[in-house]
Amino acid sequence: MLRFLVRRILLTIPVVLGVATLVFSLIHLVPGDPVQAMLGESAAPADITELRGRLGLDRPLVVQYGRFLAGLAKGDLGTSLRTNQPVAAAIGERLPATFELALAAMALAILFAVPLGIIAAVRAGTHVDHAATTLALIGISMPNFWLGPILAIVFSVMLGWLPVSGRGTLAHLVLPAITLAAPLSAVLARMTRASVIEELRELYVLAARARGVSHVHAVLRHAFRNSLIPIVTVLGLQFGAVLTGAVITETIFAWPGVGRLLIQSIGFRDYPIVQGCILLIAVTYVSMNLVTDLVYGLLDPRIRYE
């Protein structure tokens, strides 16, 4: 286990380095001047030159890239060009809100999709199965940039049941969490259905029923338990997708998380903040893949890591 863990951690280093290089290259190739955006179009050329030199933006890209990697190796993500705040501190202030939203969306998806997938598998081929499949298809077909405004219009503007933006109470969390959870629920329900159906056809389930095990017990303790590996795989991969989807959802509902910070920083051409946010998302993806691999061993003792 230890060798596997060390090997996987070492393999994440070139992945993070590649992401950092790609992000640094692309953001500097996008047209626009962050100094011009900070000072305004009416700023004097001397002021622009002075600020560009103070921020180190007048140096060659290779030098800027070297400074960025050197800081990254020390855990220093740089300083915001707009607020002069350390990037790590700026992201740290927004991180709890983003993880709160992501965990709420994951919890909603699990509570709704897993039972729906199990019921659809047990009733495969019936009207219940068709209804569940149709519901999942609708959920996966609605992008969050469309679903979010529709939910806000219906439940906030028309009905006035829930706040349309901000964070602070449980009511503020409902609409953004549903917006993020809908596509995840659809994918998870379909995967749960397919996995449970496959396990229900195995001989050990039939043998359990022949021994007098109840139908519910056979489904939950045998079929569902042995179908958890593909379900956990989907959950692990989708957690990173939830963070990515939170960029749009947080913007729609003015949720003060990392996603909204990323969008605002792109508008201000704040290179260090943008790089830090995208690196966080990439590291989260890699970390969740590692956690998923480790959970496999807990779900199935036959899996060996060495």
Short mmCIF file of C-alpha atoms in Angstrom, two decimals:
data_model
loop_
_atom_site.label_atom_id
_atom_site.label_comp_id
_atom_site.label_asym_id
_atom_site.label_seq_id
_atom_site.Cartn_x
_atom_site.Cartn_y
_atom_site.Cartn_z
CA MET A 1 0.00 0.00 0.00
CA LEU A 2 2.76 2.45 0.94
CA ARG A 3 4.69 1.84 -2.28
CA PHE A 4 1.51 2.30 -4.30
CA LEU A 5 0.72 5.55 -2.48
CA VAL A 6 4.22 6.97 -2.95
CA ARG A 7 4.24 5.98 -6.64
CA ARG A 8 0.89 7.64 -7.28
CA ILE A 9 1.95 10.82 -5.48
CA LEU A 10 5.14 10.99 -7.55
CA LEU A 11 3.11 10.55 -10.73
CA THR A 12 1.01 13.58 -9.82
CA ILE A 13 4.06 15.87 -9.98
CA PRO A 14 4.41 15.88 -13.80
CA VAL A 15 0.61 16.20 -14.11
CA VAL A 16 0.52 19.31 -11.93
CA LEU A 17 3.63 20.68 -13.68
CA GLY A 18 1.99 20.14 -17.07
CA VAL A 19 -1.20 21.87 -15.96
CA ALA A 20 0.79 24.78 -14.51
CA THR A 21 2.77 25.16 -17.75
CA LEU A 22 -0.34 24.99 -19.91
CA VAL A 23 -2.25 27.50 -17.80
CA PHE A 24 0.69 29.91 -17.65
CA SER A 25 1.19 29.72 -21.42
CA LEU A 26 -2.46 30.14 -22.38
CA ILE A 27 -3.26 32.99 -20.03
CA HIS A 28 -0.27 35.00 -21.28
CA LEU A 29 -1.24 34.40 -24.90
CA VAL A 30 -4.74 35.83 -24.45
CA PRO A 31 -4.92 39.39 -25.79
CA GLY A 32 -5.13 42.15 -23.19
CA ASP A 33 -3.02 43.96 -20.64
CA PRO A 34 -3.68 43.43 -16.91
CA VAL A 35 -1.95 46.72 -16.05
CA GLN A 36 -4.24 48.57 -18.47
CA ALA A 37 -7.24 46.84 -16.89
CA MET A 38 -6.09 47.85 -13.39
CA LEU A 39 -5.33 51.52 -14.16
CA GLY A 40 -7.98 52.16 -16.80
CA GLU A 41 -7.68 53.32 -20.37
CA SER A 42 -7.04 56.92 -19.35
CA ALA A 43 -3.89 56.06 -17.39
CA ALA A 44 -0.66 57.83 -18.30
CA PRO A 45 1.94 55.74 -20.20
CA ALA A 46 4.51 56.47 -17.48
CA ASP A 47 2.20 55.04 -14.80
CA ILE A 48 1.57 51.95 -16.91
CA THR A 49 5.28 51.39 -17.44
CA GLU A 50 6.07 51.92 -13.76
CA LEU A 51 3.38 49.45 -12.57
CA ARG A 52 4.33 46.87 -15.17
CA GLY A 53 7.92 46.99 -13.97
CA ARG A 54 6.88 46.79 -10.31
CA LEU A 55 4.78 43.70 -10.98
CA GLY A 56 7.52 42.07 -13.05
CA LEU A 57 5.36 41.91 -16.19
CA ASP A 58 8.01 43.67 -18.27
CA ARG A 59 10.34 40.70 -18.00
CA PRO A 60 10.51 37.92 -20.62
CA LEU A 61 7.93 35.15 -20.30
CA VAL A 62 10.68 32.61 -19.62
CA VAL A 63 11.81 34.61 -16.58
CA GLN A 64 8.23 35.02 -15.36
CA TYR A 65 7.64 31.28 -15.83
CA GLY A 66 10.81 30.45 -13.90
CA ARG A 67 9.73 32.67 -11.01
CA PHE A 68 6.28 31.06 -11.06
CA LEU A 69 7.72 27.52 -10.86
CA ALA A 70 10.18 28.51 -8.15
CA GLY A 71 7.36 29.93 -6.05
CA LEU A 72 5.20 26.88 -6.74
CA ALA A 73 7.93 24.58 -5.49
CA LYS A 74 7.94 26.52 -2.20
CA GLY A 75 4.14 26.55 -1.95
CA ASP A 76 3.99 30.21 -2.93
CA LEU A 77 1.34 30.82 -5.59
CA GLY A 78 2.22 34.46 -5.93
CA THR A 79 0.37 37.67 -5.16
CA SER A 80 -2.80 39.02 -6.71
CA LEU A 81 -2.14 41.77 -9.22
CA ARG A 82 -5.41 43.48 -8.33
CA THR A 83 -5.60 43.29 -4.53
CA ASN A 84 -1.94 42.62 -3.64
CA GLN A 85 -3.18 39.71 -1.50
CA PRO A 86 -1.36 36.37 -1.44
CA VAL A 87 -3.05 33.96 -3.84
CA ALA A 88 -3.15 31.16 -1.27
CA ALA A 89 -4.95 33.43 1.19
CA ALA A 90 -7.44 34.64 -1.42
CA ILE A 91 -8.27 31.08 -2.46
CA GLY A 92 -8.37 29.92 1.16
CA GLU A 93 -11.06 32.49 1.94
CA ARG A 94 -13.26 31.17 -0.89
CA LEU A 95 -12.49 27.46 -0.54
CA PRO A 96 -14.97 26.66 2.30
CA ALA A 97 -17.88 28.03 0.26
CA THR A 98 -16.92 25.96 -2.78
CA PHE A 99 -16.51 22.74 -0.83
CA GLU A 100 -19.78 23.40 1.00
CA LEU A 101 -21.56 23.68 -2.34
CA ALA A 102 -19.77 20.67 -3.84
CA LEU A 103 -20.46 18.42 -0.84
CA ALA A 104 -24.12 19.47 -0.76
CA ALA A 105 -24.46 18.66 -4.47
CA MET A 106 -22.76 15.29 -3.99
CA ALA A 107 -25.01 14.45 -1.03
CA LEU A 108 -28.14 15.35 -3.00
CA ALA A 109 -26.99 13.28 -5.96
CA ILE A 110 -26.25 10.22 -3.81
CA LEU A 111 -29.49 10.43 -1.83
CA PHE A 112 -31.56 10.73 -5.00
CA ALA A 113 -29.69 8.81 -7.69
CA VAL A 114 -28.58 5.66 -5.86
CA PRO A 115 -32.07 4.62 -4.68
CA LEU A 116 -33.48 5.55 -8.09
CA GLY A 117 -30.86 3.40 -9.84
CA ILE A 118 -31.50 0.43 -7.55
CA ILE A 119 -35.28 0.64 -8.05
CA ALA A 120 -34.82 0.90 -11.82
CA ALA A 121 -32.54 -2.17 -11.79
CA VAL A 122 -34.93 -4.25 -9.70
CA ARG A 123 -37.85 -3.22 -11.93
CA ALA A 124 -35.87 -3.45 -15.18
CA GLY A 125 -38.06 -3.34 -18.26
CA THR A 126 -41.12 -2.00 -16.42
CA HIS A 127 -42.76 1.41 -16.50
CA VAL A 128 -40.82 2.31 -13.35
CA ASP A 129 -37.54 1.60 -15.13
CA HIS A 130 -38.60 3.60 -18.20
CA ALA A 131 -39.64 6.55 -16.03
CA ALA A 132 -36.35 6.49 -14.10
CA THR A 133 -34.33 6.26 -17.33
CA THR A 134 -36.27 9.15 -18.85
CA LEU A 135 -35.74 11.25 -15.73
CA ALA A 136 -32.01 10.53 -15.83
CA LEU A 137 -31.88 11.43 -19.52
CA ILE A 138 -33.58 14.75 -18.83
CA GLY A 139 -31.17 15.48 -16.00
CA ILE A 140 -28.07 14.79 -18.08
CA SER A 141 -29.43 16.89 -20.96
CA MET A 142 -29.84 20.09 -18.93
CA PRO A 143 -26.61 22.09 -18.64
CA ASN A 144 -26.16 24.02 -15.42
CA PHE A 145 -25.85 27.35 -17.25
CA TRP A 146 -29.47 26.81 -18.37
CA LEU A 147 -30.89 25.01 -15.35
CA GLY A 148 -29.56 27.55 -12.85
CA PRO A 149 -31.33 30.61 -14.32
CA ILE A 150 -34.55 28.60 -14.80
CA LEU A 151 -34.56 27.55 -11.13
CA ALA A 152 -33.81 31.12 -10.07
CA ILE A 153 -36.65 32.53 -12.20
CA VAL A 154 -39.21 29.98 -10.98
CA PHE A 155 -38.38 29.61 -7.29
CA SER A 156 -36.90 33.03 -6.54
CA VAL A 157 -38.48 35.56 -8.90
CA MET A 158 -41.91 34.03 -9.55
CA LEU A 159 -42.63 32.13 -6.32
CA GLY A 160 -40.30 33.98 -3.95
CA TRP A 161 -39.55 30.82 -1.96
CA LEU A 162 -35.76 30.95 -2.05
CA PRO A 163 -33.08 33.68 -2.29
CA VAL A 164 -31.65 34.18 -5.74
CA SER A 165 -28.04 34.85 -4.74
CA GLY A 166 -25.52 35.01 -1.94
CA ARG A 167 -24.53 32.67 0.90
CA GLY A 168 -25.37 32.56 4.57
CA THR A 169 -28.35 30.30 5.22
CA LEU A 170 -29.48 26.86 4.16
CA ALA A 171 -32.00 28.48 1.82
CA HIS A 172 -29.16 30.11 -0.13
CA LEU A 173 -27.63 26.66 -0.70
CA VAL A 174 -30.70 24.93 -2.16
CA LEU A 175 -30.78 26.24 -5.73
CA PRO A 176 -27.01 26.11 -6.43
CA ALA A 177 -26.80 22.60 -4.97
CA ILE A 178 -29.70 21.35 -7.10
CA THR A 179 -28.17 22.95 -10.19
CA LEU A 180 -24.89 21.13 -9.61
CA ALA A 181 -26.49 17.86 -8.49
CA ALA A 182 -28.84 17.38 -11.45
CA PRO A 183 -26.34 16.19 -14.11
CA LEU A 184 -24.38 14.21 -11.53
CA SER A 185 -27.57 12.48 -10.36
CA ALA A 186 -28.37 11.46 -13.91
CA VAL A 187 -24.94 9.89 -14.51
CA LEU A 188 -24.92 8.20 -11.10
CA ALA A 189 -28.43 6.79 -11.48
CA ARG A 190 -27.63 5.25 -14.86
CA MET A 191 -24.38 3.76 -13.58
CA THR A 192 -26.10 2.36 -10.47
CA ARG A 193 -28.84 0.80 -12.58
CA ALA A 194 -26.39 -0.82 -15.01
CA SER A 195 -24.10 -2.13 -12.25
CA VAL A 196 -26.91 -3.58 -10.11
CA ILE A 197 -28.57 -5.25 -13.12
CA GLU A 198 -25.26 -6.91 -13.98
CA GLU A 199 -24.82 -8.19 -10.42
CA LEU A 200 -28.41 -9.42 -10.15
CA ARG A 201 -27.68 -11.83 -13.00
CA GLU A 202 -24.79 -13.45 -11.14
CA LEU A 203 -25.16 -16.93 -9.68
CA TYR A 204 -24.31 -15.89 -6.12
CA VAL A 205 -27.47 -13.74 -6.00
CA LEU A 206 -29.58 -16.63 -7.22
CA ALA A 207 -27.89 -18.90 -4.67
CA ALA A 208 -28.66 -16.41 -1.90
CA ARG A 209 -32.32 -16.34 -2.90
CA ALA A 210 -32.34 -20.17 -2.98
CA ARG A 211 -31.04 -20.20 0.61
CA GLY A 212 -34.05 -18.20 1.69
CA VAL A 213 -32.50 -14.73 1.75
CA SER A 214 -35.14 -12.05 1.26
CA HIS A 215 -35.29 -10.17 -2.02
CA VAL A 216 -34.40 -6.84 -0.39
CA HIS A 217 -31.49 -8.41 1.48
CA ALA A 218 -30.19 -10.06 -1.69
CA VAL A 219 -30.34 -6.78 -3.61
CA LEU A 220 -28.78 -4.53 -0.95
CA ARG A 221 -26.31 -6.84 0.80
CA HIS A 222 -25.17 -8.82 -2.24
CA ALA A 223 -25.90 -7.18 -5.61
CA PHE A 224 -25.55 -3.52 -4.59
CA ARG A 225 -22.52 -4.10 -2.39
CA ASN A 226 -20.63 -5.80 -5.21
CA SER A 227 -21.60 -3.09 -7.69
CA LEU A 228 -20.06 -0.29 -5.61
CA ILE A 229 -16.70 -0.13 -7.42
CA PRO A 230 -18.01 1.39 -10.69
CA ILE A 231 -20.32 3.64 -8.67
CA VAL A 232 -17.44 4.90 -6.52
CA THR A 233 -15.40 5.44 -9.71
CA VAL A 234 -18.11 7.70 -11.10
CA LEU A 235 -18.36 9.59 -7.81
CA GLY A 236 -14.62 10.15 -7.67
CA LEU A 237 -14.43 11.44 -11.22
CA GLN A 238 -17.57 13.53 -10.88
CA PHE A 239 -16.32 15.34 -7.78
CA GLY A 240 -13.77 17.12 -9.96
CA ALA A 241 -16.49 17.79 -12.51
CA VAL A 242 -18.62 19.30 -9.74
CA LEU A 243 -15.82 21.75 -8.92
CA THR A 244 -15.56 22.65 -12.60
CA GLY A 245 -19.32 23.08 -12.88
CA ALA A 246 -19.24 25.25 -9.77
CA VAL A 247 -17.44 27.92 -11.81
CA ILE A 248 -20.65 28.60 -13.75
CA THR A 249 -23.06 27.86 -10.92
CA GLU A 250 -21.28 30.17 -8.47
CA THR A 251 -21.37 32.95 -11.05
CA ILE A 252 -25.11 32.49 -11.67
CA PHE A 253 -26.03 32.56 -7.98
CA ALA A 254 -23.27 34.98 -6.82
CA TRP A 255 -21.93 32.25 -4.56
CA PRO A 256 -18.66 33.50 -3.02
CA GLY A 257 -16.52 30.51 -3.91
CA VAL A 258 -13.40 29.71 -5.90
CA GLY A 259 -15.35 29.47 -9.17
CA ARG A 260 -16.65 33.01 -8.91
CA LEU A 261 -13.19 34.20 -7.90
CA LEU A 262 -11.80 32.55 -11.05
CA ILE A 263 -14.31 34.27 -13.34
CA GLN A 264 -13.71 37.66 -11.71
CA SER A 265 -9.94 37.21 -11.97
CA ILE A 266 -10.16 36.33 -15.65
CA GLY A 267 -12.03 39.59 -16.24
CA PHE A 268 -9.33 41.57 -14.42
CA ARG A 269 -6.50 39.60 -16.07
CA ASP A 270 -5.22 38.67 -12.61
CA TYR A 271 -2.75 35.98 -13.74
CA PRO A 272 -1.69 34.60 -10.33
CA ILE A 273 -5.26 34.12 -9.08
CA VAL A 274 -6.34 32.40 -12.30
CA GLN A 275 -3.34 30.07 -12.19
CA GLY A 276 -3.95 29.26 -8.52
CA CYS A 277 -7.64 28.46 -9.03
CA ILE A 278 -7.03 26.18 -12.00
CA LEU A 279 -4.18 24.43 -10.21
CA LEU A 280 -6.52 23.81 -7.28
CA ILE A 281 -9.09 22.19 -9.56
CA ALA A 282 -6.40 20.04 -11.21
CA VAL A 283 -4.95 18.92 -7.88
CA THR A 284 -8.45 18.09 -6.66
CA TYR A 285 -9.03 15.90 -9.72
CA VAL A 286 -5.77 14.02 -9.14
CA SER A 287 -6.39 13.69 -5.39
CA MET A 288 -9.90 12.32 -5.88
CA ASN A 289 -8.57 9.72 -8.35
CA LEU A 290 -6.04 8.63 -5.72
CA VAL A 291 -8.69 8.44 -2.98
CA THR A 292 -10.94 6.44 -5.31
CA ASP A 293 -8.17 3.91 -5.94
CA LEU A 294 -7.59 3.53 -2.21
CA VAL A 295 -11.31 3.04 -1.53
CA TYR A 296 -11.29 0.11 -3.98
CA GLY A 297 -9.27 -1.89 -1.48
CA LEU A 298 -11.83 -1.26 1.25
CA LEU A 299 -14.74 -2.29 -0.96
CA ASP A 300 -13.07 -5.39 -2.38
CA PRO A 301 -10.35 -7.04 -0.24
CA ARG A 302 -9.25 -9.05 -3.28
CA ILE A 303 -7.69 -5.91 -4.76
CA ARG A 304 -3.96 -5.67 -4.06
CA TYR A 305 -1.91 -2.55 -4.63
CA GLU A 306 1.57 -3.99 -4.67
#
